[in-house]
Coordinates of C-alpha atoms and ligand atoms in Angstrom, one line a residue:
X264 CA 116.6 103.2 113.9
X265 CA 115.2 104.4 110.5
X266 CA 112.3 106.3 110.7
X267 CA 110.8 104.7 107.3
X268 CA 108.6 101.8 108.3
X269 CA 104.7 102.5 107.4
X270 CA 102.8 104.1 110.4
X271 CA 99.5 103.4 111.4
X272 CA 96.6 105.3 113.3
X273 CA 97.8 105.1 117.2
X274 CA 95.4 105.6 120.2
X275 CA 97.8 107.3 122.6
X276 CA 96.4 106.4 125.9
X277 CA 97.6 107.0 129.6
X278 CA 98.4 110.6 131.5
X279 CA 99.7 113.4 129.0
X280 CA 101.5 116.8 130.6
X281 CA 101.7 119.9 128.2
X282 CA 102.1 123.5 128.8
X283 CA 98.6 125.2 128.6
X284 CA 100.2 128.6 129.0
X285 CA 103.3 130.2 129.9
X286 CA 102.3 129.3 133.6
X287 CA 100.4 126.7 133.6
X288 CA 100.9 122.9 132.4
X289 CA 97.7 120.9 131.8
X290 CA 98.4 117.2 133.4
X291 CA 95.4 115.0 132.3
X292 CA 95.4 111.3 134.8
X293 CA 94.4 109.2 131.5
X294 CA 93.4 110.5 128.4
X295 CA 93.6 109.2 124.7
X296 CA 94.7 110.8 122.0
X297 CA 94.0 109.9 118.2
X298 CA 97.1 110.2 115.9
X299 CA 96.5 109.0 112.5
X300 CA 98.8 107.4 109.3
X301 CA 100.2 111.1 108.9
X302 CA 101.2 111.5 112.6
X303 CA 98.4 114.4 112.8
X304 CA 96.0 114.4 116.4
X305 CA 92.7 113.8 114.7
X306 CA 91.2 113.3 118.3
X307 CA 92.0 114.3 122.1
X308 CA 89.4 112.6 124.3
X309 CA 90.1 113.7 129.0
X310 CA 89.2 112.6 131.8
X311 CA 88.9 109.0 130.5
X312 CA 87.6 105.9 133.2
X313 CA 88.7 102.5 133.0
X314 CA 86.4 100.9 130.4
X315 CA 85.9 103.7 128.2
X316 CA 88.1 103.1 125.7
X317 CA 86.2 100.4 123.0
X318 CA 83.6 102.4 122.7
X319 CA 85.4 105.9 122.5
X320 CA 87.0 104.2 119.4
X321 CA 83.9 103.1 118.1
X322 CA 82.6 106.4 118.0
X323 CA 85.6 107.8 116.2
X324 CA 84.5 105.6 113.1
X325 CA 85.8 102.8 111.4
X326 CA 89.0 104.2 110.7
X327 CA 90.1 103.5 114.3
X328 CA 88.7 100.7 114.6
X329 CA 92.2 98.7 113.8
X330 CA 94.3 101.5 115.5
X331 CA 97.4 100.1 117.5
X332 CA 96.8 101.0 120.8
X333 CA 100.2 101.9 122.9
X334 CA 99.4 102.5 126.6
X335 CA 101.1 104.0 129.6
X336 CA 99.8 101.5 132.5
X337 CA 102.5 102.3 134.8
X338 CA 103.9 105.5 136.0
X339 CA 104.4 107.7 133.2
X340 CA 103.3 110.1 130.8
X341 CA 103.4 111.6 127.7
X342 CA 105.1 114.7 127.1
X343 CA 105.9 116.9 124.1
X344 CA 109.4 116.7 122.6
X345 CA 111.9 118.6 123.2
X346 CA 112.5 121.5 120.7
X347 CA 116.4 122.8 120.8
X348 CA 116.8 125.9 119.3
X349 CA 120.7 126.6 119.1
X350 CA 123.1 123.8 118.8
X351 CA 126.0 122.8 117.1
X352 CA 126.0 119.2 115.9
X353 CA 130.3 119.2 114.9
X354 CA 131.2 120.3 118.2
X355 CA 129.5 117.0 120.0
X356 CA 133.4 115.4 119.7
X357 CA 134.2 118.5 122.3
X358 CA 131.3 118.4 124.9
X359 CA 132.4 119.0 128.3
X360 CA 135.2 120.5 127.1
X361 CA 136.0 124.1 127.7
X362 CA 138.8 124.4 130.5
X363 CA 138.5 127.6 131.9
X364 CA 138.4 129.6 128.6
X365 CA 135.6 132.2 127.4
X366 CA 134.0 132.5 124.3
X367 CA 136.4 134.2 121.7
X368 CA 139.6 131.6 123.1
X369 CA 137.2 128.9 123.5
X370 CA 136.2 129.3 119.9
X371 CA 139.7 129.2 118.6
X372 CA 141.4 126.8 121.1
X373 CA 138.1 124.1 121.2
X374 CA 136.0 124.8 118.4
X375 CA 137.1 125.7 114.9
X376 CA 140.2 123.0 115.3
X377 CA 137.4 120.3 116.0
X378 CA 134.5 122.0 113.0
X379 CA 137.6 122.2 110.5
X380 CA 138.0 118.2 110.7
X381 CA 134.8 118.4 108.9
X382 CA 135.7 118.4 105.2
X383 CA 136.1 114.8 105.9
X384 CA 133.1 113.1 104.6
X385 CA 133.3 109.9 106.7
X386 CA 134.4 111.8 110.3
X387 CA 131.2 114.1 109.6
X388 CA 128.7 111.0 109.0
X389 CA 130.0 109.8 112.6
X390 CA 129.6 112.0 114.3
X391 CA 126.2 113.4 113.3
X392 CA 125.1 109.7 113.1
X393 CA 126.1 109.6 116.8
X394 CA 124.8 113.2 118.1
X395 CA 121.6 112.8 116.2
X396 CA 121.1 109.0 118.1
X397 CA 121.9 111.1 121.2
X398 CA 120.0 114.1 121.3
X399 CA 116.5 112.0 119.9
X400 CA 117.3 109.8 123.2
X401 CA 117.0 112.6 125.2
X402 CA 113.6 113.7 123.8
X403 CA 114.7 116.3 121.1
X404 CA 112.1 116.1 118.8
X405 CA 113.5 119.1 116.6
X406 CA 116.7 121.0 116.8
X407 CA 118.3 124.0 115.1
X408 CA 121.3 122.6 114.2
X409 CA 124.7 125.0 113.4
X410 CA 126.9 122.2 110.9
X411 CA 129.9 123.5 109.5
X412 CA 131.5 125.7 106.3
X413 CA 131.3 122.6 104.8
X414 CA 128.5 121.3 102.1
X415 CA 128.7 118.2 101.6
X416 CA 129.2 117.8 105.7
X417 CA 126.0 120.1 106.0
X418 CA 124.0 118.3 103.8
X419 CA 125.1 114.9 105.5
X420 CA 123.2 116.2 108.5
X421 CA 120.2 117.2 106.6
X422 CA 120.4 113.1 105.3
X423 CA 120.6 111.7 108.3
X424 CA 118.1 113.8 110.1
X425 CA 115.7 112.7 107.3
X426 CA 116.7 109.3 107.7
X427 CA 116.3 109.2 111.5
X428 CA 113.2 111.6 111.1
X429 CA 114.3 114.2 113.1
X430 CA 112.8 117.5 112.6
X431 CA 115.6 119.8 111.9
X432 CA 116.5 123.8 110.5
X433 CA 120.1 122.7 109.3
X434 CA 122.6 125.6 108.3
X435 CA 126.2 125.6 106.7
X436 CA 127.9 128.0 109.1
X437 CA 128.9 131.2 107.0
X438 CA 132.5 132.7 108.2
X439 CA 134.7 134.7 105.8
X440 CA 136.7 136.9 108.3
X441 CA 140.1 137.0 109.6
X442 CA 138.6 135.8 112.7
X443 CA 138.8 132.4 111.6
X444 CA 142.3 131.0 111.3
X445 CA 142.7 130.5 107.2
X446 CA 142.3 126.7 107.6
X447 CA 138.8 127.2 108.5
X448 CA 137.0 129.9 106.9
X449 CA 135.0 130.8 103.3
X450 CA 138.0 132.1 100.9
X451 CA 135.4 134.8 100.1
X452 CA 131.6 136.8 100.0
X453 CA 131.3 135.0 96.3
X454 CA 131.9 131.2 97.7
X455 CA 129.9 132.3 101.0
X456 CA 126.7 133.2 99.0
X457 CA 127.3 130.2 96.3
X458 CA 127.9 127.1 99.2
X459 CA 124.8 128.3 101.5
X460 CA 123.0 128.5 98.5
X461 CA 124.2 125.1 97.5
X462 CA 123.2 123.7 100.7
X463 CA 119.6 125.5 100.7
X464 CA 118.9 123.9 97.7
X465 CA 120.2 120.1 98.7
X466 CA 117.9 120.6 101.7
X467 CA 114.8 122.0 99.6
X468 CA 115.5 118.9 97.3
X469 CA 115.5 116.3 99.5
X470 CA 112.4 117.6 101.5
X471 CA 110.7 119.8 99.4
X472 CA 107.8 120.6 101.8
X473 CA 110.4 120.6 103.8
X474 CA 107.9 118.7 106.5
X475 CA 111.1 117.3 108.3
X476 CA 113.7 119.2 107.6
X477 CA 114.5 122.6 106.1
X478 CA 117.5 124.8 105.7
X479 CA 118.8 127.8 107.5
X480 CA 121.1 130.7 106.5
X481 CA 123.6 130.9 109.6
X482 CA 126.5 133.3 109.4
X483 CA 128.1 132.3 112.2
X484 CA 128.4 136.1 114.0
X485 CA 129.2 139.5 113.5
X486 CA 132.8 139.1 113.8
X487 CA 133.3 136.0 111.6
X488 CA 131.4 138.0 108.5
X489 CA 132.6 140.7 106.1
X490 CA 129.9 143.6 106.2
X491 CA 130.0 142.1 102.5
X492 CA 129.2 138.5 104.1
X493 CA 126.5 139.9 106.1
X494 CA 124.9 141.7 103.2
X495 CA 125.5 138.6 101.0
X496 CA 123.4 136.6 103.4
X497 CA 120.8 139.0 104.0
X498 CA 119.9 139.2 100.3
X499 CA 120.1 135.1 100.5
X500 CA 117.9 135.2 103.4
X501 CA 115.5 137.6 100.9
X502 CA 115.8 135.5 97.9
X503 CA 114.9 132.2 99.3
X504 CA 112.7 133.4 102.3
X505 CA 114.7 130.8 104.4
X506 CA 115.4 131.0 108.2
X507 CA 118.4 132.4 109.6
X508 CA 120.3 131.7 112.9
X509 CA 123.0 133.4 114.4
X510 CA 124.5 134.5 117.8
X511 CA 124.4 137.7 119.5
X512 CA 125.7 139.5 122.5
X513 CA 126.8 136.7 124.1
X514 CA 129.9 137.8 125.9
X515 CA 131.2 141.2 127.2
X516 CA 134.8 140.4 125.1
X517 CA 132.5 139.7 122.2
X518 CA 130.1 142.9 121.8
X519 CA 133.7 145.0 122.2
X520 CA 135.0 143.4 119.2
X521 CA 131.7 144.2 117.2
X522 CA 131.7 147.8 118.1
X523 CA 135.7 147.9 117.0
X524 CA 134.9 145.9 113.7
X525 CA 131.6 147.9 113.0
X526 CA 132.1 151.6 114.3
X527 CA 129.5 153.1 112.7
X528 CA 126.6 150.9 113.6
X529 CA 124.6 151.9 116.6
X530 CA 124.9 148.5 118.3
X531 CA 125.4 144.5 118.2
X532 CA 121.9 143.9 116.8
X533 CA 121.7 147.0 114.5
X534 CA 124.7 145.0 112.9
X535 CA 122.5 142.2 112.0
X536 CA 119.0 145.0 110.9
X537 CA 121.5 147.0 108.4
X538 CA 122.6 144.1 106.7
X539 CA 119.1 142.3 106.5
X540 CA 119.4 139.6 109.1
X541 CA 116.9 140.8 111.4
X542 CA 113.7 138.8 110.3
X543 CA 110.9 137.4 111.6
X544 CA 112.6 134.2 110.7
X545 CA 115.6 135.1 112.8
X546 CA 117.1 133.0 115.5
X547 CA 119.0 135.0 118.1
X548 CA 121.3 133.2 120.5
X549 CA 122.0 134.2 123.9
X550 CA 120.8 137.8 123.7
X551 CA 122.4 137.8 127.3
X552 CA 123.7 141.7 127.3
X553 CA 121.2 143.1 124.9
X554 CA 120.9 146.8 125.9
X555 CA 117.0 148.4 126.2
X556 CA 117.2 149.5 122.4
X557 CA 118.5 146.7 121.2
X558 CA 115.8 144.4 123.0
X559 CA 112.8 146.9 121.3
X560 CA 115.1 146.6 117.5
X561 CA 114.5 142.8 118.2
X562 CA 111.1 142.9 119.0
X563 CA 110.0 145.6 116.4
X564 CA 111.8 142.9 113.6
X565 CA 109.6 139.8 115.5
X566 CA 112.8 138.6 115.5
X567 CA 112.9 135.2 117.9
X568 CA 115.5 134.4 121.2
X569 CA 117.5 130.9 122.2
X570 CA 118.1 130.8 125.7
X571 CA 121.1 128.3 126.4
X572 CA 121.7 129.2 130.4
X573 CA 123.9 126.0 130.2
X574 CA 126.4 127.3 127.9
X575 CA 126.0 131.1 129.1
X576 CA 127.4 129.1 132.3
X577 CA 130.2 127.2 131.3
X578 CA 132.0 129.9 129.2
X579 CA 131.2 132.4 131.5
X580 CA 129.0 134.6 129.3
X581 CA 126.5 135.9 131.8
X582 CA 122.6 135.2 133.1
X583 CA 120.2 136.3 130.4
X584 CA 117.6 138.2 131.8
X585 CA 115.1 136.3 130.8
X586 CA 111.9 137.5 133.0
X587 CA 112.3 141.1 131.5
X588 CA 113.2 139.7 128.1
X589 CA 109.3 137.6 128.5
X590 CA 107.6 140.5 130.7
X591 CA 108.8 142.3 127.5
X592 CA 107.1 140.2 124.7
X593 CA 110.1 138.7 123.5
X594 CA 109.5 134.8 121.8
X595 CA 111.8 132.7 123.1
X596 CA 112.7 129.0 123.4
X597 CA 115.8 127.2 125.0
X598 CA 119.3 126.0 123.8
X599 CA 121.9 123.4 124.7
X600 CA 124.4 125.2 122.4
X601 CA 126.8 122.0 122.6
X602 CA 129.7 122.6 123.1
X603 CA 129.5 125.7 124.9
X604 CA 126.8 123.5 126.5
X605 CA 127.8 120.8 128.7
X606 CA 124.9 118.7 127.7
X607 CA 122.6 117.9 124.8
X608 CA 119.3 117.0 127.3
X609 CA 116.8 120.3 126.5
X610 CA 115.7 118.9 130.0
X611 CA 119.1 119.4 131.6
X612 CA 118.7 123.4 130.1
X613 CA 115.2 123.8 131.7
X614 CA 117.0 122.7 134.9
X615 CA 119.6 125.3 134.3
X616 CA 117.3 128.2 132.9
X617 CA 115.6 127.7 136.8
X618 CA 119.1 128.1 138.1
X619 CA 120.2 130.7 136.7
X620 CA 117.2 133.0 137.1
X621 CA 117.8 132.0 140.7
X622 CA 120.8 133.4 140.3
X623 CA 119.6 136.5 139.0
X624 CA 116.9 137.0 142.2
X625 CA 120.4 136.6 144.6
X626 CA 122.4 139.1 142.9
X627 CA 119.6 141.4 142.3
X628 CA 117.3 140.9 145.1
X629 CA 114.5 140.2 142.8
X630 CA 112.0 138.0 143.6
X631 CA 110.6 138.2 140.0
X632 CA 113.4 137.0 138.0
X633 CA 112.6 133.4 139.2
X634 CA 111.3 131.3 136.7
X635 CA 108.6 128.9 137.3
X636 CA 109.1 124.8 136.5
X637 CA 105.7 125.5 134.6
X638 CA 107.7 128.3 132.7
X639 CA 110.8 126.4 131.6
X640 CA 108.8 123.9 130.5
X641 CA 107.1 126.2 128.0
X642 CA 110.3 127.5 126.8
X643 CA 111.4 123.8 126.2
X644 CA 108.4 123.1 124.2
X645 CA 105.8 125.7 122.9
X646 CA 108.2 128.6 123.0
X647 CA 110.5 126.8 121.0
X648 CA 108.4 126.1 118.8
X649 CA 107.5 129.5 118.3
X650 CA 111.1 130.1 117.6
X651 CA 111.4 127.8 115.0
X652 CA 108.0 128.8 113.2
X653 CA 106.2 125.2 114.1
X654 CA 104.1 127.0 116.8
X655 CA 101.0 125.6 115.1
X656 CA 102.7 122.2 114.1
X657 CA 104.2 121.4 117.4
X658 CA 104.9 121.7 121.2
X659 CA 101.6 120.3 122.4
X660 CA 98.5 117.8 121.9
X661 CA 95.5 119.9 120.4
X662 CA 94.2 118.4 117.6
X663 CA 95.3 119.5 114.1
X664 CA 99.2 119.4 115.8
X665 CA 101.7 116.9 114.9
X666 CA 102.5 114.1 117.3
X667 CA 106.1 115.3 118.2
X668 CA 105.9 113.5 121.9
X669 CA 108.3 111.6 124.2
X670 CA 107.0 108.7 126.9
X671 CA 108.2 109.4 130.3
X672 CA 108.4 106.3 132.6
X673 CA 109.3 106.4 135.9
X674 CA 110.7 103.9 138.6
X675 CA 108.2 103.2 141.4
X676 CA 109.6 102.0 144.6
X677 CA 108.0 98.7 146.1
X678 CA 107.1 98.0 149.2
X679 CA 110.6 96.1 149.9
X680 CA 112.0 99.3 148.9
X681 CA 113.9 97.5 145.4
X682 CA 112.8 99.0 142.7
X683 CA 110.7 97.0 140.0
X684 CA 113.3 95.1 138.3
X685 CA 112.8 95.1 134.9
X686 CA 112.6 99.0 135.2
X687 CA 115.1 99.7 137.5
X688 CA 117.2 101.8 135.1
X689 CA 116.8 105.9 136.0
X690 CA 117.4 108.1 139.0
X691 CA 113.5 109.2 139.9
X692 CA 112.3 107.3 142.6
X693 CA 108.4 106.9 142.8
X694 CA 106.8 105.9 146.2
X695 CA 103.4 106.3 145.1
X696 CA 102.3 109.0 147.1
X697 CA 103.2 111.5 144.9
X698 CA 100.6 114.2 143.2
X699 CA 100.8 114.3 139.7
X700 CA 102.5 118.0 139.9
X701 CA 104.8 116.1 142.0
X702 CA 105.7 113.4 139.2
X703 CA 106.6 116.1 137.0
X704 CA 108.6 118.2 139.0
X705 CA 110.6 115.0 140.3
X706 CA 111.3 114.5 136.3
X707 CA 112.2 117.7 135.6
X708 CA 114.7 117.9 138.4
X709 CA 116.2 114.7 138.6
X710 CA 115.3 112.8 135.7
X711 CA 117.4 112.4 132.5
X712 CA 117.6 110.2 129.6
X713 CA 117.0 107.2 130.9
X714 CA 113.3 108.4 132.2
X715 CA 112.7 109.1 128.1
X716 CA 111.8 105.2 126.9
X717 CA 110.1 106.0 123.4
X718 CA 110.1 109.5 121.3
X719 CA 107.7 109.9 118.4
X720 CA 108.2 112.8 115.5
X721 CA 105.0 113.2 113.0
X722 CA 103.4 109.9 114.4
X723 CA 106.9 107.8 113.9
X724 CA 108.6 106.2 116.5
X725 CA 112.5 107.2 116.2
X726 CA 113.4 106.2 119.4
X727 CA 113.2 103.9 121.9
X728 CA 114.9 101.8 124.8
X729 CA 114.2 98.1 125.3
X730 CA 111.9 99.4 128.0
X731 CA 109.4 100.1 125.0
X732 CA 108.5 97.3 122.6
X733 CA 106.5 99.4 120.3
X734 CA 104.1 96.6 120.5
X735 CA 100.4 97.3 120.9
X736 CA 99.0 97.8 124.4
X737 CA 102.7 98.9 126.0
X738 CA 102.6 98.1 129.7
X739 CA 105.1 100.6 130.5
X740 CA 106.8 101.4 133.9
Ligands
LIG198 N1 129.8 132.6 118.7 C1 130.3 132.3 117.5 N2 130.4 131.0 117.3 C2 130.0 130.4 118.4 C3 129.9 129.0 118.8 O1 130.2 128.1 118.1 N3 129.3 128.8 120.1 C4 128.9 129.8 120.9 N4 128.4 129.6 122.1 N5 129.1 131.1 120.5 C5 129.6 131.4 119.3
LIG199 ZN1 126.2 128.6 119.6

């Protein structure tokens, strides 16, 4: 669906769930919330009764006196999207795919065969068509996308997330080592520096407030760069005050080839801080074996964490310590990092950030290291967004935000035990005795996709199943 027809003021109205704090959600039964022609919350009315809605508008002026109403009548709720703060859009083709290899064979056995295939212009509209179509269905209101060496590929996926209205960082990966097999790397530092800056200034052209999406500088890691290519991309980062994303100390294999490449530095992340790449603008991935000094270098720099337990799973990287790295200070926000991920849902990865901290309580004996659903679900929406910089843009409903939101509808059992039929699609099951806490938590652990009908970014609708009309007053599940 384009995102380009006209929007008008919305009342929002029906139950909305957003994280108040790190540990606690705020679940409102009915409330309405004012979203005008801009997609900004100029309104959040709670605690709302049956009745109170005509003259709630009334009192809001004659602006809203014409608003589209859409409603949640059934059993559902509003949510904030999903913000995604490592993936890699080219490796969609390969998801679920990763045998029993670890990183540095995955990468050249799956990965840099599938983003080579890239410098083909009509492969790379395909696929991102598809994967951005995919990850908006499953809520993702803004991602952090990794692309390819490619620019014309890159800036394909900075078009079509404009198009779809997808909030997205987009980066052509930077990759000039001997890592990289010579099919699929920069020929050198000159052409690494020229095509990212090529592809920062598409982006910045195409959305020069860069309200949807915006570039990022994203040399790939330490290993794929020249200590040239890293202080190329520094000085980049300098120059055009962008964002930059990378990974780090992701694997044990991994952080033994960045001591043997980079002997004198005094570890994985001092790497990255000698050659400029530790910013406050600077997206870390996986962090999973960060020693104690390099977890302070990060924190000194303000320098911002992506959590993706599912791929730190399926390639056998480790459990990220996660309740220290918080306990700590440390801003962080969750990842699917597909392909190493085996799934693009953000919801699946707050499933799978509970998991593996559960993990980390059995092998440690910890209690502590447990996260909360309350606290995944913060990851997955305000800390993310604190990741990306949107922290005061996105992530929740306070007025002055952005209406970045997903309706969640879930199937409610009747009395014949059949579930209403024109609703039937998704695996939650709703009996109707359920507290509200229980609603959610029955979402976040066994609902997917199908429980997202409609997803909104800056007001526009870019999503939606035929469960959702779009039409005014929405009786939804
Ligand atoms: N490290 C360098 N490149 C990659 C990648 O594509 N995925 C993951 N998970 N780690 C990486
Ligand atoms: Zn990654």
């Amino acid at each position: 669906m384009a995102a380009s027809s006209p929007i008008s003021n919305t009342v929002y109205v029906g139950p909305f769930v957003h994280s108040e704090s790190l540990s606690t959600l705020e679940i409102q039964e009915r409330g309405a919330i004012f979203v005008d022609s801009d997609g900004i919350i100029r309104h959040v009315e709670k605690d709302i009764q049956e009745g109170d809605l005509p003259n709630l508008i009334q009192q809001k002026g004659d602006s809203w006196t014409d608003a589209k109403i859409v409603e949640i009548t059934g059993t559902g709720f509003f949510f904030p999207g999903f913000i995604d703060t490592h993936v890699h859009a080219p490796q969609h083709p390969n998801t679920g795919l990763f045998g029993k290899t670890t990183l540095l064979d995955w990468l050249q056995k799956y990965t840099f065969p599938m983003e080579s295939s890239f410098s083909k212009l009509p492969l790379a509209h395909r696929v991102y068509q598809n994967f951005v179509s995919r990850t908006l269905s499953h809520g993702t209101t803004t991602a952090a996308y990794y692309a390819t060496i490619h620019v014309p590929a890159t800036n394909a996926l900075a078009d079509i997330c404009l198009a779809r209205g997808q909030r997205a960082l987009v980066g052509r990966v930077c990759m000039n080592s001997d890592l990289s097999p010579e099919y699929y790397r920069d020929s050198s530092t000159e052409t690494s520096y020229a095509d990212s800056k090529a592809s920062i200034d598409y982006i910045r052209s195409i959305d020069p407030k860069g309200e949807i999406v915006k570039p990022i500088i994203t040399p790939r890691f330490a290993p794929s760069c020249t200590p040239d290519c890293l202080n190329a991309m520094g000085r980049l980062a300098k120059e055009t005050d962008t964002h930059v994303q990378t990974h780090i100390s992701e694997n044990k294999g991994e952080i033994e080839l960045v001591k043997e490449l980079f002997p004198d530095s005094k570890s994985y992340a001092d790497v990255y801080d000698t050659h400029g790449l530790l910013t406050d603008k600077t997206i870390l991935a996986h962090a999973v074996h960060l020693t104690p000094e390099e977890r302070k270098l990060v924190l000194q720099r303000k320098s911002k964490i992506s959590h993706c337990p599912a791929s730190n799973t399926a390639i056998t990287s480790g459990c990220a310590p996660i309740r220290d790295l918080l306990d700590e200070g440390h801003t962080i926000g969750l990842g699917t990092d597909v392909s190493g991920g085996n799934s693009p849902s953000v919801l699946e990865n707050v499933r799978q950030a509970i998991w593996v901290s559960r993990h980390l309580c059995l092998q440690t004996s910890k209690d502590k290291a447990k996260l909360s659903t309350e606290e995944a679900l913060f990851l997955a929406t305000r800390g993310g967004a604190a990741v990306v910089g949107m922290q005061d843009k996105v992530g929740g409903f306070e007025v002055g935000m952005e209406w970045d939101a997903q309706m969640i509808s879930l199937g409610v059992v009747g009395e014949d035990g059949c579930r209403d039929g024109a609703f039937k699609e998704g695996p939650v099951d709703v009996f109707g005795w359920e507290s509200w806490s229980d609603l959610v938590e029955k979402w976040v652990y066994s609902g997917d996709d199908r429980n997202t009908v409609a997803v909104w970014v800056k007001g526009r609708l870019v999503h939606r199943t035929g469960r959702f009309s779009g039409a005014e007053r929405v009786a939804t599940p």
